[in-house]
Coordinates of C-alpha atoms in Angstrom, one line a residue:
M1 CA 0.0 0.0 0.0
K2 CA 1.9 2.9 -1.2
A3 CA 0.2 5.9 0.1
F4 CA 0.3 9.6 0.4
L5 CA -2.1 12.6 0.2
R6 CA -1.4 16.1 -0.7
S7 CA -2.6 18.8 1.8
R8 CA -2.3 22.5 2.1
A9 CA -4.0 22.8 5.5
A10 CA -2.1 25.0 7.9
L11 CA -2.5 23.9 11.5
L12 CA -4.9 20.9 11.7
C13 CA -4.8 18.8 8.6
L14 CA -7.2 16.0 7.8
M15 CA -5.0 13.4 6.0
V16 CA -5.5 10.0 4.5
L17 CA -2.6 7.8 3.5
L18 CA -3.3 6.8 -0.1
L19 CA -1.9 4.1 -2.3
L20 CA 1.3 5.2 -4.0
A21 CA 2.8 4.1 -7.2
A22 CA 6.4 2.7 -7.2
A23 CA 9.1 5.3 -8.0
G24 CA 10.2 5.3 -11.6
G25 CA 13.9 5.4 -10.7
R26 CA 15.8 4.1 -7.6
L27 CA 17.4 6.6 -5.2
F28 CA 19.7 3.8 -3.9
F29 CA 21.3 0.9 -5.6
D30 CA 20.3 -2.5 -4.3
V31 CA 22.0 -3.3 -1.0
K32 CA 23.7 -6.7 -0.8
A33 CA 22.9 -9.0 2.0
E34 CA 26.3 -8.9 3.6
D35 CA 26.2 -5.1 3.8
A36 CA 22.7 -5.1 5.3
A37 CA 23.8 -7.8 7.8
A38 CA 26.6 -5.4 9.0
S39 CA 24.1 -2.7 9.6
L40 CA 21.9 -5.1 11.6
Q41 CA 24.8 -5.9 13.8
S42 CA 25.5 -2.3 14.5
S43 CA 21.8 -1.6 15.4
G44 CA 21.2 -4.7 17.6
F45 CA 18.0 -3.8 19.5
L46 CA 15.1 -1.5 18.5
V47 CA 11.9 -0.3 20.1
P48 CA 9.0 -1.3 17.8
G49 CA 6.7 1.4 16.5
G50 CA 3.0 1.1 15.8
Q51 CA 2.1 4.7 16.5
S52 CA 0.1 6.7 13.9
I53 CA 2.3 9.6 12.7
G54 CA 2.0 12.7 10.5
V55 CA 4.7 13.6 8.0
T56 CA 5.2 16.9 6.2
M57 CA 7.9 17.2 3.6
D58 CA 9.3 20.0 1.5
V59 CA 10.5 18.6 -1.8
K60 CA 14.0 19.3 -3.0
G61 CA 13.6 21.4 -6.1
V62 CA 10.3 22.0 -7.8
L63 CA 8.6 18.9 -9.1
V64 CA 6.9 19.2 -12.5
V65 CA 3.5 17.5 -12.3
G66 CA 2.0 19.0 -15.5
L67 CA 2.9 20.8 -18.8
E68 CA 0.5 23.6 -19.8
E69 CA -0.4 25.0 -23.2
L70 CA -0.5 28.7 -23.0
E71 CA -2.4 31.3 -25.0
T72 CA 0.1 34.0 -26.0
A73 CA -0.5 37.8 -26.2
E74 CA -0.3 37.4 -30.0
G75 CA -3.2 35.1 -30.0
G76 CA -1.4 31.8 -30.6
T77 CA -0.9 28.8 -28.3
V78 CA 2.4 27.2 -27.2
N79 CA 3.7 24.9 -24.6
P80 CA 7.2 26.2 -23.9
G81 CA 8.2 23.6 -21.3
L82 CA 7.2 20.7 -23.6
A83 CA 9.0 22.4 -26.6
A84 CA 12.2 22.7 -24.6
G85 CA 12.1 19.0 -23.6
L86 CA 10.8 19.2 -20.0
Q87 CA 9.0 16.1 -18.8
I88 CA 6.4 15.3 -16.1
G89 CA 8.4 14.0 -13.1
D90 CA 11.4 16.4 -13.7
S91 CA 12.6 18.4 -10.7
I92 CA 13.7 21.9 -11.4
L93 CA 16.6 22.7 -9.1
T94 CA 17.8 26.1 -10.4
V95 CA 16.6 28.8 -12.9
E96 CA 19.5 30.8 -14.3
G97 CA 21.7 29.5 -11.4
V98 CA 19.2 30.6 -8.7
A99 CA 18.0 27.7 -6.5
V100 CA 14.2 27.5 -6.5
N101 CA 11.8 25.7 -4.1
S102 CA 8.4 26.9 -5.2
A103 CA 6.3 28.0 -8.2
E104 CA 6.5 31.5 -6.9
E105 CA 10.3 31.5 -7.0
V106 CA 10.3 30.1 -10.5
A107 CA 7.9 32.8 -11.7
Q108 CA 9.9 35.5 -10.0
V109 CA 13.2 34.6 -11.8
V110 CA 11.4 34.1 -15.2
N111 CA 9.6 37.4 -15.0
G112 CA 12.7 39.2 -13.8
L113 CA 14.5 38.2 -17.0
Q114 CA 11.7 38.0 -19.6
S115 CA 14.0 36.1 -21.9
A116 CA 15.3 32.5 -22.4
V117 CA 16.2 30.9 -19.1
E118 CA 18.6 28.0 -18.3
L119 CA 17.1 25.3 -16.0
K120 CA 19.0 22.7 -14.1
V121 CA 16.8 19.7 -13.9
R122 CA 17.0 16.4 -12.2
R123 CA 15.4 13.5 -14.2
K124 CA 15.6 10.2 -12.2
S125 CA 19.4 9.8 -11.7
E126 CA 20.5 12.4 -14.3
T127 CA 21.1 16.1 -14.0
L128 CA 20.3 18.1 -17.2
D129 CA 20.6 21.6 -18.4
I130 CA 17.5 22.7 -20.4
Q131 CA 16.9 26.1 -22.0
V132 CA 13.3 27.3 -22.1
E133 CA 11.9 30.4 -23.9
P134 CA 9.1 31.9 -21.7
V135 CA 6.0 33.4 -23.4
L136 CA 3.9 36.4 -22.4
S137 CA 0.6 34.9 -21.2
A138 CA -2.6 36.5 -22.6
E139 CA -4.4 35.5 -19.4
D140 CA -2.5 37.6 -16.9
G141 CA 0.3 39.4 -18.7
L142 CA 3.0 37.4 -17.0
Y143 CA 5.9 35.5 -18.5
K144 CA 5.5 31.8 -18.1
I145 CA 7.3 28.5 -19.0
G146 CA 4.1 26.4 -18.9
V147 CA 4.6 24.0 -16.0
W148 CA 2.5 22.9 -13.1
V149 CA 4.7 22.2 -10.1
R150 CA 4.5 20.8 -6.6
A151 CA 6.9 21.7 -3.7
R152 CA 5.3 20.1 -0.6
T153 CA 3.6 16.9 0.5
A154 CA 2.0 15.7 3.8
G155 CA 0.2 12.6 5.1
L156 CA -0.4 9.9 7.7
G157 CA 1.6 6.7 8.2
T158 CA 2.8 4.3 10.8
L159 CA 6.1 4.3 12.7
T160 CA 8.1 1.1 12.3
F161 CA 10.9 1.5 14.8
Y162 CA 12.7 3.8 17.2
D163 CA 16.5 3.4 17.9
P164 CA 17.1 4.6 21.5
V165 CA 20.9 4.6 21.0
Q166 CA 21.0 6.6 17.8
N167 CA 17.8 8.5 18.4
T168 CA 16.6 7.7 14.9
F169 CA 13.4 6.3 13.5
G170 CA 12.1 4.4 10.4
A171 CA 8.6 4.3 9.0
L172 CA 6.3 3.3 6.1
G173 CA 8.6 0.6 4.6
H174 CA 8.2 2.1 1.2
A175 CA 8.8 5.5 -0.5
I176 CA 6.8 8.6 -0.5
T177 CA 6.1 9.2 -4.2
D178 CA 4.2 11.8 -6.2
P179 CA 0.7 10.4 -7.0
V180 CA 0.7 12.1 -10.4
T181 CA 4.2 11.2 -11.7
G182 CA 5.1 8.2 -9.5
Q183 CA 8.5 9.7 -8.9
L184 CA 10.3 9.3 -5.6
L185 CA 10.3 12.7 -3.8
R186 CA 13.6 13.9 -2.5
V187 CA 13.6 15.5 0.9
D188 CA 14.6 19.1 1.4
E189 CA 13.1 19.5 4.8
G190 CA 10.6 17.3 6.7
L191 CA 9.0 16.8 10.1
L192 CA 7.6 13.8 12.0
L193 CA 4.4 14.9 13.8
H194 CA 2.0 13.7 16.5
A195 CA -1.2 12.2 14.9
S196 CA -4.6 10.9 15.9
V197 CA -6.8 8.5 14.1
E198 CA -10.4 9.7 13.7
S199 CA -12.0 6.9 11.7
V200 CA -11.3 3.8 9.5
L201 CA -12.9 3.0 6.2
Q202 CA -13.2 -0.7 6.0
G203 CA -11.5 -2.4 3.0
K204 CA -13.2 -4.9 0.7
A205 CA -12.1 -6.7 -2.5
G206 CA -11.2 -4.2 -5.2
E207 CA -11.5 -1.2 -2.8
P208 CA -8.7 -0.9 -0.2
G209 CA -9.8 0.7 3.1
E210 CA -8.1 3.7 4.6
I211 CA -7.2 5.3 7.9
R212 CA -8.4 8.8 8.4
G213 CA -6.9 11.1 10.9
I214 CA -5.4 14.4 11.8
F215 CA -1.9 15.6 12.7
Y216 CA -0.8 18.7 14.5
E217 CA 1.6 21.0 12.9
A218 CA 1.2 23.6 15.7
E219 CA 2.6 21.1 18.3
E220 CA 6.2 20.4 19.0
P221 CA 7.2 17.8 16.3
L222 CA 8.4 14.4 17.2
G223 CA 11.4 14.5 15.0
Q224 CA 13.0 15.5 11.7
L225 CA 12.7 13.6 8.4
S226 CA 16.0 13.4 6.5
L227 CA 15.7 10.4 4.1
N228 CA 12.9 9.2 1.7
T229 CA 13.9 5.9 0.1
E230 CA 12.3 3.0 -1.7
Y231 CA 12.4 1.1 1.6
G232 CA 11.0 3.7 4.0
I233 CA 11.4 7.2 5.5
F234 CA 14.0 7.9 8.1
G235 CA 15.3 10.6 10.4
S236 CA 16.1 11.7 13.9
V237 CA 13.8 12.1 17.0
Y238 CA 13.9 14.9 19.5
E239 CA 12.9 12.7 22.5
A240 CA 12.4 9.1 23.4
I241 CA 9.3 7.4 21.8
E242 CA 7.6 5.0 24.1
N243 CA 5.7 1.8 23.3
P244 CA 3.2 0.4 25.8
Y245 CA 3.7 -3.1 24.7
Y246 CA 7.5 -3.1 24.5
T247 CA 9.0 -0.8 27.1
Q248 CA 12.5 -2.1 26.2
A249 CA 14.2 -2.5 22.9
I250 CA 13.9 -6.0 21.4
P251 CA 16.3 -7.9 19.1
V252 CA 16.1 -7.5 15.3
A253 CA 15.6 -10.7 13.4
S254 CA 17.8 -11.6 10.4
P255 CA 15.8 -12.7 7.3
K256 CA 17.1 -16.3 8.0
E257 CA 15.3 -16.3 11.3
V258 CA 11.9 -15.3 9.8
K259 CA 9.6 -18.3 9.2
K260 CA 6.1 -19.1 8.1
G261 CA 3.7 -19.1 11.0
P262 CA 2.1 -16.9 13.6
A263 CA 3.3 -13.3 14.2
V264 CA 1.8 -10.0 15.4
I265 CA 1.7 -6.4 14.1
L266 CA 1.3 -3.2 16.0
A267 CA -1.1 -0.5 14.7
T268 CA -3.2 2.5 15.8
L269 CA -6.8 2.5 14.6
E270 CA -8.5 4.7 17.2
G271 CA -7.2 8.0 18.6
D272 CA -3.6 7.4 19.7
R273 CA -4.3 3.9 21.2
M274 CA -2.0 1.3 19.8
Q275 CA -3.0 -2.3 19.7
E276 CA -1.3 -5.7 18.9
Y277 CA -3.0 -7.9 16.3
D278 CA -2.5 -11.5 15.2
I279 CA -1.3 -12.3 11.7
E280 CA 0.1 -15.3 9.8
I281 CA 3.2 -15.1 7.7
E282 CA 2.3 -17.2 4.7
K283 CA 5.4 -16.8 2.6
V284 CA 9.0 -15.8 3.1
D285 CA 11.0 -14.8 0.1
R286 CA 14.7 -15.2 0.8
Q287 CA 15.9 -12.1 -1.1
S288 CA 19.5 -11.4 -2.0
S289 CA 18.9 -7.7 -2.7
A290 CA 16.5 -5.1 -1.3
E291 CA 12.8 -5.3 -2.2
T292 CA 9.6 -4.2 -0.4
K293 CA 7.7 -7.5 -0.8
G294 CA 9.7 -10.1 1.0
L295 CA 6.9 -11.4 3.1
V296 CA 3.2 -12.4 2.4
L297 CA 1.0 -11.8 5.4
R298 CA -2.6 -12.7 6.3
V299 CA -4.6 -11.0 9.0
T300 CA -6.1 -13.6 11.4
D301 CA -7.2 -11.3 14.3
R302 CA -11.0 -11.2 14.4
E303 CA -11.1 -7.8 16.0
L304 CA -8.9 -6.3 13.3
L305 CA -10.9 -8.0 10.5
E306 CA -14.2 -6.7 11.9
Q307 CA -12.8 -3.2 12.3
T308 CA -10.9 -2.8 9.0
G309 CA -11.5 -5.8 6.8
G310 CA -7.8 -6.6 7.0
I311 CA -4.9 -4.4 6.0
V312 CA -5.8 -0.8 5.0
Q313 CA -4.1 2.3 3.7
G314 CA -2.4 4.0 6.6
M315 CA -1.0 0.8 8.1
S316 CA 2.2 1.0 6.0
G317 CA 5.1 0.7 8.4
S318 CA 3.2 -1.3 11.1
P319 CA 6.0 -3.4 12.7
I320 CA 5.9 -7.2 12.3
I321 CA 7.1 -9.1 15.4
Q322 CA 7.7 -12.9 15.6
D323 CA 9.1 -14.9 18.5
G324 CA 9.9 -11.7 20.3
K325 CA 12.0 -10.2 17.5
L326 CA 11.3 -7.3 15.1
V327 CA 11.3 -8.9 11.6
G328 CA 9.9 -6.2 9.3
A329 CA 7.0 -3.9 8.4
V330 CA 3.7 -4.0 6.5
T331 CA 4.1 -2.3 3.1
H332 CA 1.1 -3.1 0.8
V333 CA -2.4 -4.6 0.8
F334 CA -3.6 -7.1 -1.8
V335 CA -6.3 -5.0 -3.6
N336 CA -8.5 -7.9 -4.3
D337 CA -8.0 -9.6 -0.9
P338 CA -7.6 -7.0 1.9
E339 CA -7.0 -9.8 4.5
R340 CA -3.6 -10.3 2.9
G341 CA -0.7 -8.0 2.1
Y342 CA 3.1 -7.7 1.8
G343 CA 5.8 -6.9 4.2
I344 CA 9.5 -5.8 4.0
F345 CA 12.4 -7.4 5.9
L346 CA 13.6 -4.9 8.5
Q347 CA 17.1 -5.6 7.2
W348 CA 16.4 -3.5 4.1
M349 CA 15.1 -0.6 6.1
L350 CA 18.1 -0.6 8.4
S351 CA 20.5 -0.6 5.4
Q352 CA 19.1 2.8 4.5
V353 CA 19.8 4.2 7.9
E354 CA 23.4 3.1 7.6

């Protein structure tokens, strides 16, 4: 369940964690098993998450989410961005050497020059220089390059772990991507916030359910977001995060220790009250490189099934615990069978922290 919802609310934001498409290009190369094992050894013990969290993130650069055809003052129509070679999913980093982080900043530079501008653009793993010829818009008399952009995103998710030694956290188990372009969003600045679940829309075959809640930008944040990767989001916390079920850190399981059979997940489905729910690990894929779908899970807890129908959007990051060890996190729901879903080995999440 790859999820994330755009929001412009200022202080109290109603957010839903929506299904996200996989990023078009990898931010990190696949991590080999021996490298991930080393990071496991250095981490040792972690406090499981399960808390509902809010995340706000300013995107590095300005993400192009649309290319617009403009009516010129002369009466014709032109799409200057498309003509110059810009593509949906590109991130504009600079305009004429000036770093930009919003549509307003792009417009300010373009209208200040009123002539051809040089853009530095990131496209997947490449950095390109693209020259665009702005046009005078008949609509408002401003010079434009014909792009729709996005610079900020926000939403709800679930905390996976807290490292009490490093004061770091991991969450989601998958990337935050743009819902329009599918591109992985690169973090400029981001915050981890307190959140409260208001309601849950029950899932059914063909229609994934969703957690609905609020988070509090006006309150002191829980921590700072610094990494958005294909295997989760990561950052530092400002103070210890407590878990009522696990007051002490527990061991991290290596993938070899994970087996088919009973396990539990932690999730918050009402207010800020976390609960432990029974699941069954149906399949274990012994992966040699990082993937987000190493485990197949089935919800067996009657209370969870009655409340949600199984796994719902917003449970991404719910920690998976088996035999007293933290083994991974919930990542996706089976759209046609909400009682089942995928999980990621914690090994791959920890490799990103390293």
